PDB file of C-alpha atoms in Angstrom:
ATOM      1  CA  UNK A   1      -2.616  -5.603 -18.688  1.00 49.00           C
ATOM      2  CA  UNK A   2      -2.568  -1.964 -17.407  1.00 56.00           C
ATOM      3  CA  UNK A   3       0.210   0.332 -17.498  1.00 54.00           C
ATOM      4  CA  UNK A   4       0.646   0.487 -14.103  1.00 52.00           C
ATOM      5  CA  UNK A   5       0.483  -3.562 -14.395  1.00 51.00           C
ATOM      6  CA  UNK A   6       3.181  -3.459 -17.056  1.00 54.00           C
ATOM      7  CA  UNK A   7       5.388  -0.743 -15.324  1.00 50.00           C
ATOM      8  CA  UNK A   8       5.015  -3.220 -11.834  1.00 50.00           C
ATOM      9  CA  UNK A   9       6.061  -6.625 -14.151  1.00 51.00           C
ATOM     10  CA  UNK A  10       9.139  -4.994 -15.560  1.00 46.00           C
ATOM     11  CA  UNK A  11      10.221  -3.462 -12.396  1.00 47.00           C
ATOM     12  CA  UNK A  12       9.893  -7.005 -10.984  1.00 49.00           C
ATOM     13  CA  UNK A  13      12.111  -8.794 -13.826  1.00 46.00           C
ATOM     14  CA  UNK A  14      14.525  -5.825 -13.428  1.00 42.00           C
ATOM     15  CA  UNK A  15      14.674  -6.129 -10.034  1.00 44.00           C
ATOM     16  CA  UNK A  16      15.251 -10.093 -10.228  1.00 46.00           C
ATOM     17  CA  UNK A  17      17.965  -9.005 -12.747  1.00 42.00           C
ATOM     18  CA  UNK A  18      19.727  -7.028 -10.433  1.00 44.00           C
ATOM     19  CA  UNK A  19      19.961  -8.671  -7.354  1.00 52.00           C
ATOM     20  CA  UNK A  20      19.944 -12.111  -5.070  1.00 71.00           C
ATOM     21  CA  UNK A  21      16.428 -13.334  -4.493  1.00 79.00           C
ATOM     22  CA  UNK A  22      16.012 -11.939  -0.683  1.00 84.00           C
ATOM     23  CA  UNK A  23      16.863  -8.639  -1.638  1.00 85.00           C
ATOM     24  CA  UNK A  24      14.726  -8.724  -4.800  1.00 85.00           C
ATOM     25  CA  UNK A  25      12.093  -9.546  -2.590  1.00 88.00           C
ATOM     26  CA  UNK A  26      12.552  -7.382   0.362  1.00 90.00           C
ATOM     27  CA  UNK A  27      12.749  -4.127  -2.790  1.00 90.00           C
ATOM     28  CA  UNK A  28       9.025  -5.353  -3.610  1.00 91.00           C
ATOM     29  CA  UNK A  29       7.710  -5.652  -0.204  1.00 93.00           C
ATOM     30  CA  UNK A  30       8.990  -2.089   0.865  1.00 94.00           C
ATOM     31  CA  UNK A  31       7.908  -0.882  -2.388  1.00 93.00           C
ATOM     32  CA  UNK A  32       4.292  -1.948  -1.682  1.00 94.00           C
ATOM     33  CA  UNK A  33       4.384  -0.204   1.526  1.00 95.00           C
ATOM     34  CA  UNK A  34       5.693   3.114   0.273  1.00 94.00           C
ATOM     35  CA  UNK A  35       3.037   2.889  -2.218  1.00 94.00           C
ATOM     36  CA  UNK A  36       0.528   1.667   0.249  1.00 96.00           C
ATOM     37  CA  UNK A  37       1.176   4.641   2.463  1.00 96.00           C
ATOM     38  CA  UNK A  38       1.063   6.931  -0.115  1.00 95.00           C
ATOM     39  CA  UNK A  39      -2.267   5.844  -1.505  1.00 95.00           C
ATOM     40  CA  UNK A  40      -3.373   6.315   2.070  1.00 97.00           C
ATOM     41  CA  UNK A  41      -2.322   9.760   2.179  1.00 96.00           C
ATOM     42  CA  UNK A  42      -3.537  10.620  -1.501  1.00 95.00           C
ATOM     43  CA  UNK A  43      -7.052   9.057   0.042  1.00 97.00           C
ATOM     44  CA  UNK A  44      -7.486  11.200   3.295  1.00 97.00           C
ATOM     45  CA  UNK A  45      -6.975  14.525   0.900  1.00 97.00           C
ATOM     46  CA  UNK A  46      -9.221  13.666  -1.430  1.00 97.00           C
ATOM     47  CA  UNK A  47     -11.355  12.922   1.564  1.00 98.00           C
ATOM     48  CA  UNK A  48     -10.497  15.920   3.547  1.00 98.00           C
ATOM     49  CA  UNK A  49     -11.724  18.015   0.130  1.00 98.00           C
ATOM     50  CA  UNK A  50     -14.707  15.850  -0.676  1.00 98.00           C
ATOM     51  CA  UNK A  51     -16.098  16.055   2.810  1.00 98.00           C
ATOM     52  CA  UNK A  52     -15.575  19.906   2.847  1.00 98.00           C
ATOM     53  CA  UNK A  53     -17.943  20.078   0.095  1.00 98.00           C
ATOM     54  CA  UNK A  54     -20.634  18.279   0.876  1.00 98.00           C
ATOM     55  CA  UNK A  55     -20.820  20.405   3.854  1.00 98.00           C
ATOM     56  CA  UNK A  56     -20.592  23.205   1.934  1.00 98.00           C
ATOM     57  CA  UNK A  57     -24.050  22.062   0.153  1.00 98.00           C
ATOM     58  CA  UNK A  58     -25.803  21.420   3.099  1.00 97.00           C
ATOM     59  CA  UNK A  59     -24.936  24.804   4.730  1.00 97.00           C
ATOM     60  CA  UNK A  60     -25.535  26.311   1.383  1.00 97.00           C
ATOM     61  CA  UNK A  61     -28.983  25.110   1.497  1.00 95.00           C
ATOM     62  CA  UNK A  62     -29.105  21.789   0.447  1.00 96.00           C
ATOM     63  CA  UNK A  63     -28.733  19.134   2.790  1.00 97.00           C
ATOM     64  CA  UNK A  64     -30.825  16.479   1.236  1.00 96.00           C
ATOM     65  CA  UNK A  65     -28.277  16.815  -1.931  1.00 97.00           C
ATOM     66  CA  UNK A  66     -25.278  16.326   0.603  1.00 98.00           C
ATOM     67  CA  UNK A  67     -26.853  13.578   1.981  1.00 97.00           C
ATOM     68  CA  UNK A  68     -27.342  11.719  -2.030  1.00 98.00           C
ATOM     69  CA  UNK A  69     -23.531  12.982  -2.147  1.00 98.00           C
ATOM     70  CA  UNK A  70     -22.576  11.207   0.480  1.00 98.00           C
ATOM     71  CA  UNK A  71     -24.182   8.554   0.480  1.00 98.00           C
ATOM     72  CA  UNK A  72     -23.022   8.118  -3.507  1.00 97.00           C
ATOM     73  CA  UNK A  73     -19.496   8.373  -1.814  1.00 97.00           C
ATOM     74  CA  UNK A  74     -19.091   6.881   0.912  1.00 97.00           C
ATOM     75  CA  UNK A  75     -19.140   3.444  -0.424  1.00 97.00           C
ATOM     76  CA  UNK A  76     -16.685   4.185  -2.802  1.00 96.00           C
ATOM     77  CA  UNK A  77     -14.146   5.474  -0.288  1.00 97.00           C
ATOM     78  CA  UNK A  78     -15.217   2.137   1.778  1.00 97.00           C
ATOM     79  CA  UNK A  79     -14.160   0.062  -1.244  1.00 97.00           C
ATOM     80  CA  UNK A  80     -10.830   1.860  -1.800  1.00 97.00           C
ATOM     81  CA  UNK A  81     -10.001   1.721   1.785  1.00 98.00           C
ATOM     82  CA  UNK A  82     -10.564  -1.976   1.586  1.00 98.00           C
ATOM     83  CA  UNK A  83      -8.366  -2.431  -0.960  1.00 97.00           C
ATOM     84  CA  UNK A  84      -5.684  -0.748   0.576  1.00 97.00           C
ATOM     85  CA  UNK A  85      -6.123  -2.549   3.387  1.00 98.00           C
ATOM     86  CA  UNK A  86      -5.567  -5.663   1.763  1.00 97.00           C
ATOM     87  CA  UNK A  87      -2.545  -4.206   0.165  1.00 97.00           C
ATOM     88  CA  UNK A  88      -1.318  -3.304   3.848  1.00 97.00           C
ATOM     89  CA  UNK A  89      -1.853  -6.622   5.085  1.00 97.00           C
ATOM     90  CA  UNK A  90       0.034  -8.220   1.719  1.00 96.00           C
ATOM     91  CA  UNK A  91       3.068  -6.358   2.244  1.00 95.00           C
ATOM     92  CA  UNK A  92       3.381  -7.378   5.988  1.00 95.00           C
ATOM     93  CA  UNK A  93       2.210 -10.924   5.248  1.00 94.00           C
ATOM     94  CA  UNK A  94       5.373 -10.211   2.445  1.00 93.00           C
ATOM     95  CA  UNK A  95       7.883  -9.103   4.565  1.00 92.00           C
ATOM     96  CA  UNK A  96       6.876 -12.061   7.764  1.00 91.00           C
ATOM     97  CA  UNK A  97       7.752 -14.570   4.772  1.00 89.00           C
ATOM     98  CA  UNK A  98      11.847 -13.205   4.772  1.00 85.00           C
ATOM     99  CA  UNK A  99      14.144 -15.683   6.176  1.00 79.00           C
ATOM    100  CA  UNK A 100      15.913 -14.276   8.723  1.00 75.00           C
ATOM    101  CA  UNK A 101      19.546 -13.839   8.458  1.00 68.00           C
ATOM    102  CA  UNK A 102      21.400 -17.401   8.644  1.00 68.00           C
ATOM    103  CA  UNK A 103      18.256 -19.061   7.573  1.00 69.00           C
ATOM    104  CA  UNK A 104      18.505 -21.821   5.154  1.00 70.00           C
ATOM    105  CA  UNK A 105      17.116 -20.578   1.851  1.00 74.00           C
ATOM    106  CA  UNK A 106      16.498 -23.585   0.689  1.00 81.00           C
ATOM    107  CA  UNK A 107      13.952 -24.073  -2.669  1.00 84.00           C
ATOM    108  CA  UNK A 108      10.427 -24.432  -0.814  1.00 84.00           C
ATOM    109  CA  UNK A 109      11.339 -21.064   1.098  1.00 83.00           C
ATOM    110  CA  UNK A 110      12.565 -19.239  -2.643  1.00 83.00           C
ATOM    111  CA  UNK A 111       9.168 -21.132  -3.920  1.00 85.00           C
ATOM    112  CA  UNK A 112       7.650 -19.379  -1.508  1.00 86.00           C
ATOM    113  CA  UNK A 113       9.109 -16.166  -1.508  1.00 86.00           C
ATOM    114  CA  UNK A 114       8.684 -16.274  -5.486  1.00 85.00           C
ATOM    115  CA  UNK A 115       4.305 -16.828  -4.787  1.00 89.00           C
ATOM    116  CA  UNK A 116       4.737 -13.564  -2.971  1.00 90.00           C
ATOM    117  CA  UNK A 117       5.890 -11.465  -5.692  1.00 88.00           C
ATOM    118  CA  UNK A 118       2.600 -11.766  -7.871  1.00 90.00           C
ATOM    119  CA  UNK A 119       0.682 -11.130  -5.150  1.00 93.00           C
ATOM    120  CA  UNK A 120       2.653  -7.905  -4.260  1.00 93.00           C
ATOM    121  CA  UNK A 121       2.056  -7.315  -8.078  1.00 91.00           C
ATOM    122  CA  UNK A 122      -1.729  -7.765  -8.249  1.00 94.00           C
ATOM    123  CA  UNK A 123      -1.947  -5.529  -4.863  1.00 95.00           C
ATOM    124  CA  UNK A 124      -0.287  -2.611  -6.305  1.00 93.00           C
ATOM    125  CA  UNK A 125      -2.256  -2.852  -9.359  1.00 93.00           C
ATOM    126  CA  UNK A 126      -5.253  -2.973  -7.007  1.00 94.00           C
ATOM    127  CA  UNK A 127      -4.658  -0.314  -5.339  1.00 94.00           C
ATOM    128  CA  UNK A 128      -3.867   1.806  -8.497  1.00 93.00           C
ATOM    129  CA  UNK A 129      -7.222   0.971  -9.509  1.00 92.00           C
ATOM    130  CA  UNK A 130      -9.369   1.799  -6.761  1.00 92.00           C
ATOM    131  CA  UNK A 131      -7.652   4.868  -6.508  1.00 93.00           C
ATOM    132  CA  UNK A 132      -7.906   5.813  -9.863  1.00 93.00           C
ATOM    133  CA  UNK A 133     -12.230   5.675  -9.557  1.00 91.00           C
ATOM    134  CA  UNK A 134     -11.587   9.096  -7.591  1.00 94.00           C
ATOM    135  CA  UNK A 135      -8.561  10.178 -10.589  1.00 93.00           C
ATOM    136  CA  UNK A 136      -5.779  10.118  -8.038  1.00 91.00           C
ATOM    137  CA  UNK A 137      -2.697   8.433  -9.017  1.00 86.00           C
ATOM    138  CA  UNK A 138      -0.578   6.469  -6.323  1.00 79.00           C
ATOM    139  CA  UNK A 139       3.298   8.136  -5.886  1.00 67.00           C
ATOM    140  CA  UNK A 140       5.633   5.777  -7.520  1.00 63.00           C
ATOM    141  CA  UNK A 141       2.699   3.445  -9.043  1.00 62.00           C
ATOM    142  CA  UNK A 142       0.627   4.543 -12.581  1.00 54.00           C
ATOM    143  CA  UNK A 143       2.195   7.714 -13.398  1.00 46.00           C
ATOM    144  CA  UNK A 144       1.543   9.593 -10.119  1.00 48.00           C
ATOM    145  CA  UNK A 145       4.747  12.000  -9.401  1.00 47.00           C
TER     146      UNK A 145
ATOM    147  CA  UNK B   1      41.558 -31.012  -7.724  1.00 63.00           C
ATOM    148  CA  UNK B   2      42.782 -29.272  -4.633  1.00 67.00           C
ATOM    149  CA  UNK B   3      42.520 -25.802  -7.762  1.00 64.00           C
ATOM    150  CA  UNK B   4      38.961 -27.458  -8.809  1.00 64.00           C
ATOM    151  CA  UNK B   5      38.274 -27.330  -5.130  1.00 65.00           C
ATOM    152  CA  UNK B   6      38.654 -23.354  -4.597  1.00 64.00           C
ATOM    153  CA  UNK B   7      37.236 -22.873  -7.343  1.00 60.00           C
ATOM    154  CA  UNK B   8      33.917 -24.376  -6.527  1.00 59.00           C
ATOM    155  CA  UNK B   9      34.057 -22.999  -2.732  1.00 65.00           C
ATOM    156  CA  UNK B  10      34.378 -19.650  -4.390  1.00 59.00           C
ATOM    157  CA  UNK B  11      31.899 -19.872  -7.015  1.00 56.00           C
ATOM    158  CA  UNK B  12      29.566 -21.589  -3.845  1.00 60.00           C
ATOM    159  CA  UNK B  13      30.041 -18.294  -1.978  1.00 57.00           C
ATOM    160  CA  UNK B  14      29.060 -16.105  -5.237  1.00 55.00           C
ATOM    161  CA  UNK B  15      25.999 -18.069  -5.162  1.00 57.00           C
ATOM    162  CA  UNK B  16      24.735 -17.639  -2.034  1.00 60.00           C
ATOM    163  CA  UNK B  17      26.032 -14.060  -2.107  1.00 59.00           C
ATOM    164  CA  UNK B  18      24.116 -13.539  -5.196  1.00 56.00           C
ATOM    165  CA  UNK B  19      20.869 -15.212  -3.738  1.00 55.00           C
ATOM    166  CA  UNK B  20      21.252 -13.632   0.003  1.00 57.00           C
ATOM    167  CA  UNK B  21      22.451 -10.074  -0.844  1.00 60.00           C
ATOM    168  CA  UNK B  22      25.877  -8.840   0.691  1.00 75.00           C
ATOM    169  CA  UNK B  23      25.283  -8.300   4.390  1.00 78.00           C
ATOM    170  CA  UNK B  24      25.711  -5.023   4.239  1.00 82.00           C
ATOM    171  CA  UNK B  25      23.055  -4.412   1.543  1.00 82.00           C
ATOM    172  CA  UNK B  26      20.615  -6.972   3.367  1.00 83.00           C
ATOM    173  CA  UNK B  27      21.099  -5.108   6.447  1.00 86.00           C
ATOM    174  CA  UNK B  28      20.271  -1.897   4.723  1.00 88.00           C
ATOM    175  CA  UNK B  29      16.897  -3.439   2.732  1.00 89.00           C
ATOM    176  CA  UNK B  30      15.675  -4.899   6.186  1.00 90.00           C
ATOM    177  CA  UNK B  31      15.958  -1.525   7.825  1.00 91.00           C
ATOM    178  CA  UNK B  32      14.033   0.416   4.677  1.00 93.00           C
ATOM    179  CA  UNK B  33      11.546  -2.467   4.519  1.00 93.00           C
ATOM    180  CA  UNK B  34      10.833  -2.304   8.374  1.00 94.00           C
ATOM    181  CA  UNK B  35      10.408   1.821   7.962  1.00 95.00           C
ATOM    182  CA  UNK B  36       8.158   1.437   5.268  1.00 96.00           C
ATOM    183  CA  UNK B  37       5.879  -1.245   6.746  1.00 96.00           C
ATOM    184  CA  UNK B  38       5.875   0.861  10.169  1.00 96.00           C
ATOM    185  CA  UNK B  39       4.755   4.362   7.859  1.00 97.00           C
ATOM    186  CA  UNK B  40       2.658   2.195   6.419  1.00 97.00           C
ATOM    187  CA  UNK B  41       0.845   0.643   9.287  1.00 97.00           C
ATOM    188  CA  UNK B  42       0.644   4.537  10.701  1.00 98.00           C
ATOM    189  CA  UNK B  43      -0.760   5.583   7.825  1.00 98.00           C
ATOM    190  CA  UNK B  44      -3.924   2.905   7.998  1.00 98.00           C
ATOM    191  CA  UNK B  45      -4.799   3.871  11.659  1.00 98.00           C
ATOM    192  CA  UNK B  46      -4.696   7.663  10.507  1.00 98.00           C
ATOM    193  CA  UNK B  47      -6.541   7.113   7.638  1.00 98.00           C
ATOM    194  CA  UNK B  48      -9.135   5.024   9.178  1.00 98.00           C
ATOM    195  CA  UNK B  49      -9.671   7.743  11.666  1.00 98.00           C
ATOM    196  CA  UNK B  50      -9.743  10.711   9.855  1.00 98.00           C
ATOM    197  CA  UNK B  51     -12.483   9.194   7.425  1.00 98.00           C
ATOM    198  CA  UNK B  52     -14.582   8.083   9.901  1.00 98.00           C
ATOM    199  CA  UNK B  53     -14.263  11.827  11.704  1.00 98.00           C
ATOM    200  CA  UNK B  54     -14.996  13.800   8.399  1.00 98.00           C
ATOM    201  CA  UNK B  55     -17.845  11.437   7.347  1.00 98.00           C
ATOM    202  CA  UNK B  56     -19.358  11.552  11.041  1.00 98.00           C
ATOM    203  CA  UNK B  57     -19.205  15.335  10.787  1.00 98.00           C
ATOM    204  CA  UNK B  58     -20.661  15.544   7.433  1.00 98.00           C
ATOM    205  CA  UNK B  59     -23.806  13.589   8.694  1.00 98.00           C
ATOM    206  CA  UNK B  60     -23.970  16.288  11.503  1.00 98.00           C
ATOM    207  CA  UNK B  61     -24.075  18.961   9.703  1.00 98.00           C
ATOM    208  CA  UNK B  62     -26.462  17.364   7.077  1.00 97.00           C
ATOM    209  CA  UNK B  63     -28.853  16.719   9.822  1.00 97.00           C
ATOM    210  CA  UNK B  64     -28.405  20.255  11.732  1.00 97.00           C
ATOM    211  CA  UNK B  65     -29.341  21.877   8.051  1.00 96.00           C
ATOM    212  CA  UNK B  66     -32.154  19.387   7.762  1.00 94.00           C
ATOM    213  CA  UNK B  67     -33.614  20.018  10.498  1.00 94.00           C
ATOM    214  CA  UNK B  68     -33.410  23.972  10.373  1.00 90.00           C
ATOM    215  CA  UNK B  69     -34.932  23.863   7.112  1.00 88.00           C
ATOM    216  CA  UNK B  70     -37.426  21.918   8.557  1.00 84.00           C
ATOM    217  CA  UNK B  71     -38.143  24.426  11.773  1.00 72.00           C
ATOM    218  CA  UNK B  72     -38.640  27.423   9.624  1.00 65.00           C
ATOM    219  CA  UNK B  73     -41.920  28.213   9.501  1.00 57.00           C
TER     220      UNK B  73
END
């Protein structure tokens, strides 16, 4: 298990320790958003900067070692993208599982709501990962400030 | 049993206070939770956007270089 694994479980059990289950759960899903938004940021500067050099190559005289560049890169950034992606679509999936205030939360709905939270868990750590191939560090997930 | 009574209303409404969240703190996670899955969703459409624009550029101005390397005599 990673840090960023570890540091995701414990918040979790913390989290469970300190509150009802819907709140618990609603404190993951908007946690997996913040994150999710901030990996997207963190991914369109490294982008921004990445991009800006390859250019710089090929006006510097070397196009056809842009192009290897790129084309080194750019299915990296795909993958990463995909995964937060998924993680985007988790934490809505996440928060259209709440009950809505008044609803019964009876034990197939806290079943339910209790799947989520590994899954929320597993996309974090995802998304710290694919990140991480490009050495930038999610806000709030694996150390990032 | 009309004490044993109250008491087991009460401790009924701890429980489902405990597993609902106070209103007021419910209302309050549903309204950060909605914020941060609206960023969120901005965030994707800008992302997906900006790094289809700076790739697309890139290729241009790979192949403008390319091909004035290859015009020069």
């Amino acid at each position: 298990m990673t840090a960023a694994a570890r540091a995701l479980a414990v918040a979790t059990l913390l989290l469970s320790a300190c509150g009802g289950a819907v709140p618990t759960f609603l404190r993951a899903t908007a946690s997996l958003a913040v994150a999710t938004s901030g990996g997207y940021r963190a991914l369109r500067a490294y982008d921004a900067d990445k991009q800006a050099g390859i250019q710089k190559r090929a006006k510097a005289g070397d196009p056809s070692g842009a192009e290897a560049e790129l084309n080194d890169y750019a299915p990296k950034k795909a993958v990463a993208l995909k995964v937060l992606d998924a993680a985007s679509v988790g934490a809505e999936g996440a928060y259209a599982a709440v009950p809505v205030v008044g609803q019964a939360l009876d034990a197939k709905k806290r079943a339910e709501l209790a799947a989520w939270v590994p899954v929320l868990v597993k996309l974090g750590v995802d998304v710290v990962q694919a990140l991480s191939v490009f050495g930038i560090k999610v806000p709030g997930l694996g150390g990032g400030p | 049993m009309e004490i044993i009574k109250i008491a087991l209303d009460a401790l009924g409404g701890v429980v489902a206070q405990w597993i609902n969240g106070s209103a007021e703190e419910r209302a309050e996670l549903e309204k950060r939770t909605v914020e941060a899955v609206q960023v969120m969703r901005g965030e994707r459409k800008l992302t997906h956007e900006a790094l289809a624009a700076t790739e697309a550029e890139s290729r241009r101005v790979i192949e403008e270089e390319k091909t004035k390397l290859g015009n020069k005599p």
